[in-house]
XYZ file of C-alpha atoms in Angstrom:
644
model
C -6.818 91.364 -241.766
C -4.348 90.855 -238.925
C -1.824 88.137 -239.611
C -0.588 85.929 -236.804
C 2.468 84.412 -238.443
C 5.138 83.268 -236.028
C 8.685 82.399 -236.926
C 11.354 81.057 -234.628
C 14.775 82.697 -234.651
C 17.000 80.208 -232.892
C 19.515 82.618 -231.426
C 22.349 80.547 -230.030
C 23.450 81.279 -226.493
C 24.924 79.033 -223.835
C 24.267 75.302 -224.054
C 21.178 75.031 -221.866
C 19.621 71.745 -220.871
C 16.790 70.555 -223.062
C 16.526 73.823 -224.903
C 14.314 73.868 -227.939
C 15.818 73.453 -231.381
C 19.401 74.706 -231.345
C 20.913 75.264 -234.736
C 24.200 73.735 -235.678
C 24.163 70.725 -233.421
C 27.399 71.886 -231.792
C 28.256 72.960 -228.295
C 27.638 76.616 -227.707
C 28.272 78.448 -224.497
C 29.660 77.447 -221.155
C 31.961 74.504 -220.759
C 29.797 72.863 -218.108
C 26.095 72.127 -218.151
C 23.786 74.228 -215.976
C 22.213 72.608 -212.982
C 18.683 71.305 -213.072
C 17.619 74.228 -210.919
C 18.769 76.563 -213.683
C 16.864 74.888 -216.483
C 13.663 76.501 -217.685
C 10.297 74.997 -216.874
C 8.929 76.128 -220.204
C 8.921 78.979 -222.706
C 9.291 82.495 -221.319
C 7.147 85.149 -222.995
C 7.464 88.926 -222.856
C 5.672 91.688 -224.739
C 7.710 94.493 -226.250
C 6.589 98.089 -225.880
C 5.378 97.875 -229.488
C 2.927 95.084 -228.641
C 4.991 92.402 -230.392
C 5.247 89.183 -228.384
C 8.575 87.418 -227.971
C 9.050 83.926 -226.523
C 12.323 82.213 -225.687
C 13.061 78.699 -224.518
C 15.307 79.816 -221.666
C 16.690 82.941 -219.972
C 19.715 82.919 -222.302
C 17.498 83.679 -225.307
C 17.633 80.304 -227.035
C 15.082 79.664 -229.791
C 13.451 83.027 -229.913
C 10.055 83.306 -231.572
C 8.306 86.540 -232.521
C 4.620 87.144 -233.096
C 3.806 90.616 -234.480
C 1.392 92.658 -232.415
C -2.130 93.649 -233.490
C -2.298 95.456 -236.826
C 1.454 95.029 -237.406
C 1.307 92.703 -240.391
C 4.538 92.471 -242.339
C 6.713 93.947 -239.582
C 10.401 93.069 -239.908
C 12.464 92.226 -236.855
C 16.171 92.804 -236.406
C 17.796 90.246 -234.119
C 21.170 91.260 -232.717
C 23.327 88.901 -230.683
C 26.104 90.522 -228.691
C 28.119 89.050 -225.841
C 25.609 87.893 -223.255
C 22.529 89.672 -224.674
C 19.882 89.135 -227.343
C 18.003 92.138 -228.733
C 14.818 92.018 -230.826
C 14.228 95.330 -232.576
C 11.065 95.888 -234.623
C 11.956 97.754 -237.779
C 9.850 100.786 -236.864
C 11.833 101.353 -233.658
C 15.315 101.399 -235.145
C 15.330 105.151 -235.779
C 14.323 105.919 -232.178
C 16.892 103.535 -230.741
C 19.539 104.874 -233.096
C 18.842 108.446 -232.026
C 18.849 107.564 -228.332
C 15.190 108.573 -227.973
C 14.392 105.037 -226.808
C 16.658 102.979 -224.581
C 17.745 99.865 -226.445
C 17.527 97.912 -223.177
C 13.745 97.994 -223.613
C 14.321 95.496 -226.425
C 16.918 93.315 -224.704
C 14.839 90.152 -224.495
C 17.229 88.346 -222.163
C 16.930 91.182 -219.642
C 13.153 91.440 -219.996
C 12.829 87.723 -219.326
C 14.959 87.953 -216.192
C 12.944 90.946 -214.984
C 9.578 89.281 -215.510
C 10.525 85.804 -214.334
C 12.471 86.560 -211.196
C 13.286 82.900 -210.723
C 14.845 82.580 -214.168
C 18.523 81.706 -214.018
C 21.135 84.149 -215.164
C 23.266 81.947 -217.413
C 26.985 82.580 -217.072
C 28.579 84.305 -220.046
C 31.838 82.534 -220.814
C 33.642 85.691 -221.893
C 37.255 86.526 -221.251
C 37.830 89.740 -219.281
C 38.445 92.815 -221.379
C 41.865 94.341 -220.907
C 42.030 98.094 -220.584
C 45.076 100.221 -221.210
C 44.757 103.976 -221.073
C 47.900 104.333 -223.174
C 46.785 101.999 -225.943
C 46.206 103.662 -229.298
C 42.630 104.487 -230.296
C 41.235 105.601 -233.630
C 38.052 107.021 -235.128
C 35.878 104.700 -237.211
C 33.633 106.804 -239.433
C 30.693 105.065 -241.106
C 28.893 106.659 -244.070
C 25.429 105.312 -244.958
C 24.077 105.624 -248.504
C 20.512 104.700 -249.376
C 19.331 102.974 -252.536
C 19.203 106.328 -254.302
C 22.884 106.900 -253.564
C 22.245 109.776 -251.160
C 23.358 109.919 -247.518
C 20.684 108.567 -245.179
C 20.059 108.738 -241.462
C 17.672 105.806 -241.821
C 20.310 103.339 -240.660
C 21.327 101.362 -237.624
C 24.796 99.868 -237.062
C 26.542 97.508 -234.643
C 30.323 97.382 -234.253
C 31.701 94.301 -232.483
C 35.227 93.261 -231.668
C 36.859 90.198 -233.116
C 39.601 89.938 -230.500
C 38.246 91.852 -227.495
C 34.792 92.295 -226.023
C 33.423 95.474 -227.599
C 29.867 96.040 -228.802
C 28.988 99.586 -229.931
C 25.795 100.875 -231.553
C 26.950 104.258 -232.890
C 24.515 107.151 -233.287
C 23.755 108.159 -236.897
C 23.852 111.914 -237.422
C 21.484 113.815 -239.678
C 24.100 113.830 -242.448
C 24.093 110.018 -242.547
C 27.402 109.560 -240.724
C 28.436 107.769 -237.515
C 31.744 108.216 -235.729
C 32.905 105.970 -232.938
C 36.315 105.937 -231.238
C 37.725 102.477 -230.662
C 40.973 100.938 -229.506
C 43.253 99.551 -232.167
C 42.068 96.174 -233.399
C 39.809 94.182 -235.697
C 36.057 94.737 -235.766
C 32.950 93.427 -237.453
C 30.543 96.034 -238.814
C 26.911 95.242 -239.561
C 24.029 97.595 -240.294
C 20.384 97.831 -241.257
C 19.697 100.466 -243.911
C 16.299 101.808 -244.864
C 12.808 100.855 -243.818
C 9.782 99.624 -245.672
C 10.292 97.509 -248.793
C 13.949 98.465 -249.185
C 15.206 97.311 -245.787
C 18.761 96.064 -246.211
C 21.195 94.148 -244.021
C 24.816 94.959 -244.844
C 28.113 93.801 -243.413
C 31.781 94.564 -243.676
C 33.182 91.321 -242.249
C 36.489 92.726 -241.014
C 37.384 96.330 -240.270
C 41.115 96.479 -239.447
C 41.377 99.637 -237.372
C 45.046 100.626 -237.322
C 44.397 104.290 -238.160
C 41.459 106.670 -238.486
C 39.259 104.975 -241.048
C 36.109 105.666 -243.054
C 33.823 102.850 -244.237
C 30.936 103.398 -246.648
C 27.897 101.130 -246.505
C 26.130 101.607 -249.817
C 22.686 100.001 -250.065
C 23.032 99.963 -253.852
C 25.575 97.155 -253.502
C 22.918 94.903 -251.979
C 20.334 92.824 -253.779
C 16.920 91.342 -252.984
C 16.439 87.904 -251.467
C 13.840 86.135 -253.618
C 13.824 82.326 -253.402
C 10.871 80.386 -254.840
C 9.575 76.792 -254.655
C 7.683 74.673 -257.225
C 4.300 74.826 -255.464
C 1.883 77.404 -256.802
C -0.313 77.582 -253.692
C 2.627 78.082 -251.315
C 3.105 81.395 -249.558
C 6.397 82.502 -248.073
C 6.174 82.222 -244.299
C 9.514 83.891 -243.674
C 12.781 84.697 -245.340
C 15.757 85.117 -243.037
C 19.167 86.583 -243.911
C 22.080 87.133 -241.603
C 25.612 86.364 -240.626
C 27.341 84.703 -237.698
C 30.896 85.407 -236.621
C 33.040 83.781 -233.987
C 34.931 86.189 -231.674
C 38.030 84.955 -229.894
C 36.747 85.898 -226.416
C 33.545 83.831 -226.279
C 32.546 80.280 -227.077
C 29.424 81.030 -229.099
C 28.805 83.158 -232.198
C 27.574 86.710 -232.436
C 25.703 88.090 -235.423
C 22.905 90.112 -236.994
C 19.768 88.892 -238.769
C 16.844 90.350 -240.662
C 13.582 88.490 -241.158
C 10.736 89.276 -243.526
C 7.847 87.395 -245.089
C 5.584 87.479 -248.146
C 4.520 91.019 -247.228
C 7.914 92.397 -246.216
C 10.888 91.313 -248.292
C 14.515 91.896 -247.387
C 17.759 92.837 -249.115
C 21.306 91.816 -248.274
C 24.817 92.846 -249.205
C 28.487 93.012 -248.251
C 31.257 95.555 -248.667
C 34.933 94.883 -248.180
C 36.845 91.641 -248.355
C 35.410 88.397 -246.978
C 36.468 86.947 -243.658
C 38.152 83.584 -243.286
C 35.653 80.809 -244.147
C 35.651 79.493 -240.588
C 35.492 82.950 -238.978
C 32.186 84.196 -240.401
C 29.269 82.467 -242.077
C 26.485 84.172 -244.003
C 23.133 82.433 -244.223
C 19.801 82.548 -246.028
C 16.804 80.486 -244.902
C 13.167 80.429 -245.958
C 10.053 78.322 -245.477
C 6.715 78.138 -247.267
C 3.338 76.573 -246.463
C -0.277 76.825 -247.584
C -2.097 79.803 -246.034
C -5.191 78.943 -244.015
C -7.206 82.028 -245.008
C -7.050 83.465 -241.490
C -3.565 84.932 -241.624
C -1.671 81.810 -240.587
C -0.644 78.382 -241.894
C -2.735 76.178 -239.618
C -2.863 72.528 -240.717
C -1.017 73.182 -243.958
C -0.713 69.862 -245.844
C 2.881 70.675 -246.808
C 5.949 72.621 -245.759
C 8.942 73.620 -247.895
C 12.175 74.419 -246.071
C 15.451 75.692 -247.559
C 18.690 76.988 -246.063
C 22.080 77.897 -247.441
C 25.332 79.133 -245.937
C 28.151 81.274 -247.353
C 31.467 80.710 -245.544
C 33.308 83.974 -244.953
C 30.805 86.248 -246.639
C 27.260 87.458 -247.152
C 25.906 87.487 -250.727
C 24.880 90.648 -252.514
C 21.335 89.454 -253.017
C 20.107 85.909 -253.392
C 17.760 84.547 -256.040
C 17.155 80.850 -256.499
C 14.261 78.991 -258.061
C 14.190 75.661 -256.285
C 12.944 72.656 -258.248
C 11.417 69.390 -257.059
C 14.805 67.715 -257.423
C 16.257 69.966 -254.712
C 14.075 68.360 -252.034
C 13.462 65.122 -250.203
C 9.861 64.399 -249.206
C 9.291 63.409 -245.583
C 5.781 62.106 -244.925
C 4.873 63.079 -241.372
C 2.129 61.476 -239.315
C 1.092 63.072 -236.025
C -0.832 61.056 -233.434
C -3.074 62.604 -230.783
C -3.488 62.053 -227.074
C -7.084 63.199 -227.561
C -8.875 63.908 -230.873
C -8.559 67.533 -231.941
C -5.520 68.181 -229.749
C -3.648 71.367 -230.756
C 0.091 71.294 -231.384
C 2.881 73.393 -232.825
C 5.348 72.063 -235.401
C 8.765 73.459 -236.374
C 11.583 72.353 -238.663
C 14.994 74.048 -238.438
C 18.270 73.805 -240.365
C 21.278 72.670 -238.377
C 24.831 73.672 -239.237
C 28.284 73.047 -237.819
C 29.632 75.311 -236.489
C 26.442 76.632 -234.929
C 25.023 79.851 -236.341
C 24.108 82.818 -234.189
C 20.574 82.586 -235.519
C 18.335 80.644 -237.847
C 14.579 80.636 -238.129
C 11.718 78.229 -238.607
C 8.028 78.616 -239.242
C 5.721 77.679 -236.366
C 2.849 75.756 -237.967
C -0.303 75.253 -235.850
C -1.200 71.588 -236.263
C -4.342 69.739 -235.187
C -3.725 66.197 -233.952
C -4.102 63.633 -235.380
C -2.860 64.888 -238.712
C -0.455 64.434 -241.601
C 1.894 66.635 -243.568
C 4.500 66.271 -246.302
C 7.614 68.246 -245.453
C 9.994 68.996 -248.301
C 13.541 69.429 -246.983
C 16.291 70.883 -249.105
C 18.997 68.272 -249.530
C 22.576 68.934 -248.503
C 21.347 70.381 -245.193
C 20.745 68.649 -241.874
C 17.284 69.315 -240.464
C 16.020 69.015 -236.930
C 12.346 68.987 -236.025
C 10.085 69.181 -233.020
C 6.442 68.733 -232.163
C 4.849 70.447 -229.170
C 1.526 68.784 -228.305
C -0.577 70.983 -226.068
C -3.957 72.355 -225.133
C -5.808 75.662 -225.028
C -6.253 77.583 -221.785
C -9.444 79.345 -220.732
C -8.565 82.323 -222.943
C -7.959 80.135 -225.968
C -4.167 80.505 -225.867
C -2.029 77.531 -226.799
C -0.141 75.902 -223.909
C 2.534 73.317 -224.687
C 2.272 70.088 -222.700
C 5.414 68.400 -223.914
C 8.104 68.461 -226.519
C 9.243 65.773 -228.957
C 12.554 66.265 -230.727
C 14.374 64.688 -233.669
C 18.117 65.074 -233.953
C 19.617 66.766 -237.064
C 19.062 64.523 -240.079
C 20.164 64.748 -243.717
C 18.027 63.471 -246.580
C 18.881 62.344 -250.113
C 17.582 64.197 -253.168
C 14.398 62.652 -254.483
C 14.141 60.405 -251.431
C 10.857 59.453 -249.772
C 10.893 59.202 -245.988
C 8.299 58.584 -243.281
C 8.182 59.660 -239.654
C 5.511 59.039 -237.005
C 5.172 61.390 -234.024
C 3.435 61.304 -230.652
C 2.271 57.663 -230.807
C 2.483 55.629 -227.593
C 3.597 53.974 -225.474
C 5.397 56.968 -223.975
C 8.578 56.270 -222.045
C 12.360 56.779 -221.835
C 14.036 56.945 -225.254
C 17.749 57.543 -225.822
C 17.719 57.034 -229.583
C 18.157 60.695 -230.479
C 21.465 62.456 -229.914
C 21.134 65.274 -227.379
C 21.455 68.908 -228.331
C 24.540 69.448 -226.164
C 27.636 67.294 -225.748
C 26.777 66.390 -222.132
C 23.250 65.145 -222.812
C 21.497 63.002 -221.896
C 23.576 61.933 -218.908
C 27.307 62.500 -218.505
C 30.173 63.241 -216.188
C 32.523 66.193 -216.605
C 35.371 66.144 -214.117
C 33.583 65.503 -210.849
C 30.142 66.686 -211.850
C 27.323 64.451 -213.083
C 24.677 66.136 -215.222
C 21.420 64.552 -216.338
C 18.499 65.787 -218.441
C 16.764 62.555 -219.345
C 14.244 62.273 -222.213
C 11.692 60.332 -220.177
C 8.746 60.829 -222.533
C 9.860 59.587 -225.925
C 7.234 58.325 -228.351
C 6.969 54.977 -230.147
C 9.297 56.129 -232.936
C 11.960 57.100 -230.403
C 11.792 60.890 -230.633
C 13.267 62.355 -227.462
C 10.479 63.595 -225.198
C 10.621 66.195 -222.421
C 8.846 69.182 -220.831
C 5.788 67.077 -220.000
C 3.814 68.623 -217.098
C 3.907 66.507 -213.956
C 2.056 66.576 -210.653
C 5.217 65.614 -208.785
C 8.766 64.802 -209.874
C 11.961 63.662 -208.224
C 15.445 63.092 -209.616
C 18.022 61.762 -207.160
C 21.627 60.519 -207.247
C 23.091 58.003 -204.794
C 26.770 57.122 -204.335
C 27.559 53.823 -202.634
C 24.029 53.892 -201.267
C 24.310 57.426 -199.803
C 22.148 60.238 -201.176
C 24.251 62.822 -203.032
C 21.371 65.131 -203.862
C 17.921 65.380 -205.374
C 15.860 67.813 -207.428
C 12.072 68.194 -207.745
C 12.379 68.048 -211.529
C 11.470 65.537 -214.193
C 14.634 63.646 -215.067
C 16.974 66.581 -214.459
C 19.791 67.283 -212.041
C 23.388 68.393 -211.657
C 25.492 66.840 -208.894
C 29.025 67.375 -207.585
C 30.644 64.067 -206.571
C 34.015 62.894 -205.150
C 36.685 61.852 -207.674
C 37.093 58.259 -206.443
C 35.385 55.516 -208.442
C 32.170 54.327 -206.809
C 28.810 52.696 -207.435
C 26.079 55.162 -208.436
C 22.318 54.990 -208.759
C 20.127 57.557 -210.522
C 16.444 57.442 -209.609
C 13.600 59.300 -211.306
C 9.906 59.257 -210.398
C 7.080 61.278 -211.955
C 3.337 61.336 -211.401
C 0.967 62.966 -213.859
C -2.680 64.009 -213.825
C -2.934 65.216 -217.436
C -4.574 62.502 -219.538
C -5.045 58.841 -218.709
C -1.800 57.375 -220.094
C 1.673 57.257 -218.512
C 0.178 58.453 -215.246
C 3.277 57.317 -213.344
C 6.787 56.777 -214.632
C 9.824 55.683 -212.674
C 13.291 54.361 -213.439
C 16.526 53.531 -211.652
C 19.975 53.110 -213.223
C 23.058 51.698 -211.490
C 26.607 52.055 -212.840
C 30.190 52.680 -211.764
C 31.890 56.021 -212.355
C 35.078 57.859 -211.402
C 36.832 61.139 -212.126
C 36.884 62.223 -215.796
C 40.023 64.045 -216.902
C 39.753 67.188 -219.020
C 36.789 69.434 -219.733
C 34.904 67.231 -222.190
C 31.866 65.363 -220.861
C 31.859 61.564 -220.952
C 28.425 59.995 -221.355
C 27.356 57.534 -218.691
C 26.342 53.907 -219.450
C 22.603 54.482 -219.123
C 20.159 52.568 -221.292
C 16.410 52.564 -221.928
C 13.941 49.790 -222.711
C 11.555 50.716 -225.511
C 8.265 49.011 -226.313
C 6.929 49.379 -229.867
C 3.645 47.439 -230.028
C 1.200 47.837 -232.909
C -1.366 50.026 -231.149
C -4.294 51.653 -232.912
C -4.807 55.384 -233.320
C -6.176 55.591 -229.753
C -3.023 53.980 -228.324
C -5.057 50.848 -227.572
C -4.565 47.098 -228.039
C -7.291 44.446 -228.262
C -8.479 42.964 -224.959
C -9.049 39.269 -224.373
C -6.325 37.897 -226.637
C -2.597 37.237 -226.954
C -0.539 40.252 -227.923
C 3.098 40.752 -228.958
C 5.253 43.567 -227.565
C 8.456 44.223 -229.561
C 11.210 45.252 -227.122
C 14.609 46.885 -227.668
C 17.329 48.093 -225.311
C 19.433 51.054 -226.381
C 22.013 53.359 -224.837
C 22.513 57.045 -225.360
C 24.492 58.036 -228.470
C 28.146 58.604 -227.693
C 28.225 56.034 -224.893
C 29.308 52.409 -225.358
C 26.425 50.340 -226.722
C 24.916 48.213 -223.943
C 25.423 44.440 -224.225
C 22.335 43.176 -222.484
C 22.884 39.893 -220.666
C 19.548 39.681 -218.876
C 16.112 41.172 -219.597
C 12.821 40.724 -217.795
C 9.486 42.198 -218.919
C 6.423 42.283 -216.678
C 2.855 43.467 -217.273
C 0.135 44.650 -214.921
C -3.577 45.233 -215.475
C -4.287 46.855 -212.081
C -2.005 49.915 -212.223
C 0.977 48.072 -210.783
C -0.674 46.387 -207.796
C 0.258 42.964 -209.200
C 2.622 41.911 -211.965
C 3.072 38.888 -214.207
C 6.180 37.975 -216.179
C 5.895 37.917 -219.966
C 7.523 35.239 -222.087
C 10.410 36.581 -224.194
C 11.964 35.398 -227.427
C 14.967 36.892 -229.189
C 14.522 38.564 -232.587
C 16.850 40.212 -235.088
C 15.920 43.639 -233.672
C 15.845 42.686 -229.999
C 13.113 40.675 -228.295
C 9.388 40.094 -228.450
C 7.361 39.774 -225.252
C 4.102 37.839 -225.573
C 1.289 38.632 -223.127
C -2.358 37.611 -222.740
C -4.688 40.571 -222.254
C -7.734 40.074 -220.058
C -11.214 40.606 -221.443
C -12.868 43.992 -221.196
C -11.556 47.561 -221.359
C -8.741 48.711 -219.118
C -5.055 49.582 -219.139
C -1.758 47.740 -219.416
C 1.266 48.841 -217.365
C 4.806 47.721 -218.207
C 7.916 47.092 -216.141
C 11.319 46.022 -217.434
C 14.644 45.160 -215.815
C 17.851 44.961 -217.860
C 21.443 44.102 -216.930
C 24.442 44.571 -219.215
C 27.825 42.841 -219.394
C 29.477 45.630 -217.355
C 27.034 45.120 -214.494
C 25.012 48.296 -215.103
C 21.299 47.792 -214.450
C 18.044 49.501 -215.309
C 14.552 49.075 -213.921
C 11.818 51.200 -215.485
C 8.071 51.254 -214.922
C 5.291 52.835 -216.982
C 1.872 52.816 -215.334
C -0.918 52.817 -217.938
C 1.363 52.422 -220.929
C -1.584 51.760 -223.268
C -5.309 51.122 -223.279
C -7.194 47.870 -223.733
C -10.371 47.868 -225.803
C -12.877 45.125 -226.533
C -13.379 43.988 -230.115
């Protein structure tokens, strides 16, 4: 039976707008946000020469997912992050790559993506230039590889990376189980994969101080198995991921090596030599379990168990832990559907600070509407996403949007509830963005926006929704600065002097019968921002949270209450709303009527009177705050009206 398990290895690269789940919640990559024209329109997928399929969220290799090819059940994948490149190496190719029989560039996913998608942006690598000095001292680093039987082995693959200067070497392993590489004097990180099959081992020497000719021995006998378990007898291990991240001085994101296995293919891990400083290298172990569906996947599993643990400065020599019920918090998830039977993909990922070079999560096929209990290990922040979608003519899943929850910690034994994908759909700033400049900010004299225009009723940030047409424009003192044909995204260079600005967004959609048109306009004042840190702009969003039924419908022919809140983006001053108007339309915005408003502890409640008969309700709101910033947003066909 061919298994179709997919795991996501979130390999951190540059901070790219609206990337999928990025581990760590910190800034990684360039100091300025990429322009809207550089942002990906959706996942990029390439097929390796082995038939394994790799998808990434953007050309920089963020959030990399691997699906083994046909008849390759249990295949392990080595993920190597070096400066500017992400490699995905199936375990059965390591010997060929090591020997030079196969060019490793055939497995450089970032390059394959750029080659296939010619329009994909080449994200700038923020790496300091490497100094060269012909007179500088160089030394031989000799690496001896010993297998689990204690004998020399050629079945190994190593990566040597500089701590203080940009060097990344993959030395050839000779038949006697030895590599020799000549390097300039300095400090290096040494990682290696030893063995294949059930004894595959990831080993690291955190710091190799090369001040003379030096020999390092990587002995697989020093490593131990990684065997975590959970208290659910029907659960099967979806993946177990071990690796380490280290933080070179010459780049602003981590490098590292990772090894992923599953219930069929376990992994081993170990370290030789002294640990690194706790903030210089971080080892990690992550694993997730779900109920198998009998067809080689975990479709519609009623539960998910997720654990993750870090080891500052080191990588453990094996890891065994039997998790108990008290190690988890239960999060009861409810997933709404745009249409009954809608397919979706669900992931949950650990988030650490500083960001790791890679973590993984299990991709769980989920039929909407649906429910699941997700058990999150406590002491870890977890981020989650839901990708509602559809199937194309060939039956392949196609994402039609992305909902995101910011990293969240849970208390041991706690019971939590979360509701996803329920309408009305509209702008929602409640979740903190995945990069320091999101959702809208100014850095120096550049304004960057990547607005979550399609949040759900619970306030999960929503993006990547397919549109028929989109426009994002910026005006300064009434003059057009620039515009992009993208949904809520743009990057604009502006003069330093303080001025009045207006951001306008307008989308039309043909997919489905709700939120068929969405528009918004924000006005605010802004001037030059000193330094390199982004300052978030005073943008706000009006959210409607009515009690709709499972079909996103409200009863026709009766009075109906619409709870309303106004919220700004996290990190910006909270808006102090001085004036709010809510209007409703039953003819797709041709005519509008003003709703009566009353203040509540949470915000306001708008009361409307729905006409008799089926139809749709559209919503428009205008808000002004004490600083004079304004917002007008319109959602055409926000929800349905049904008789009875």
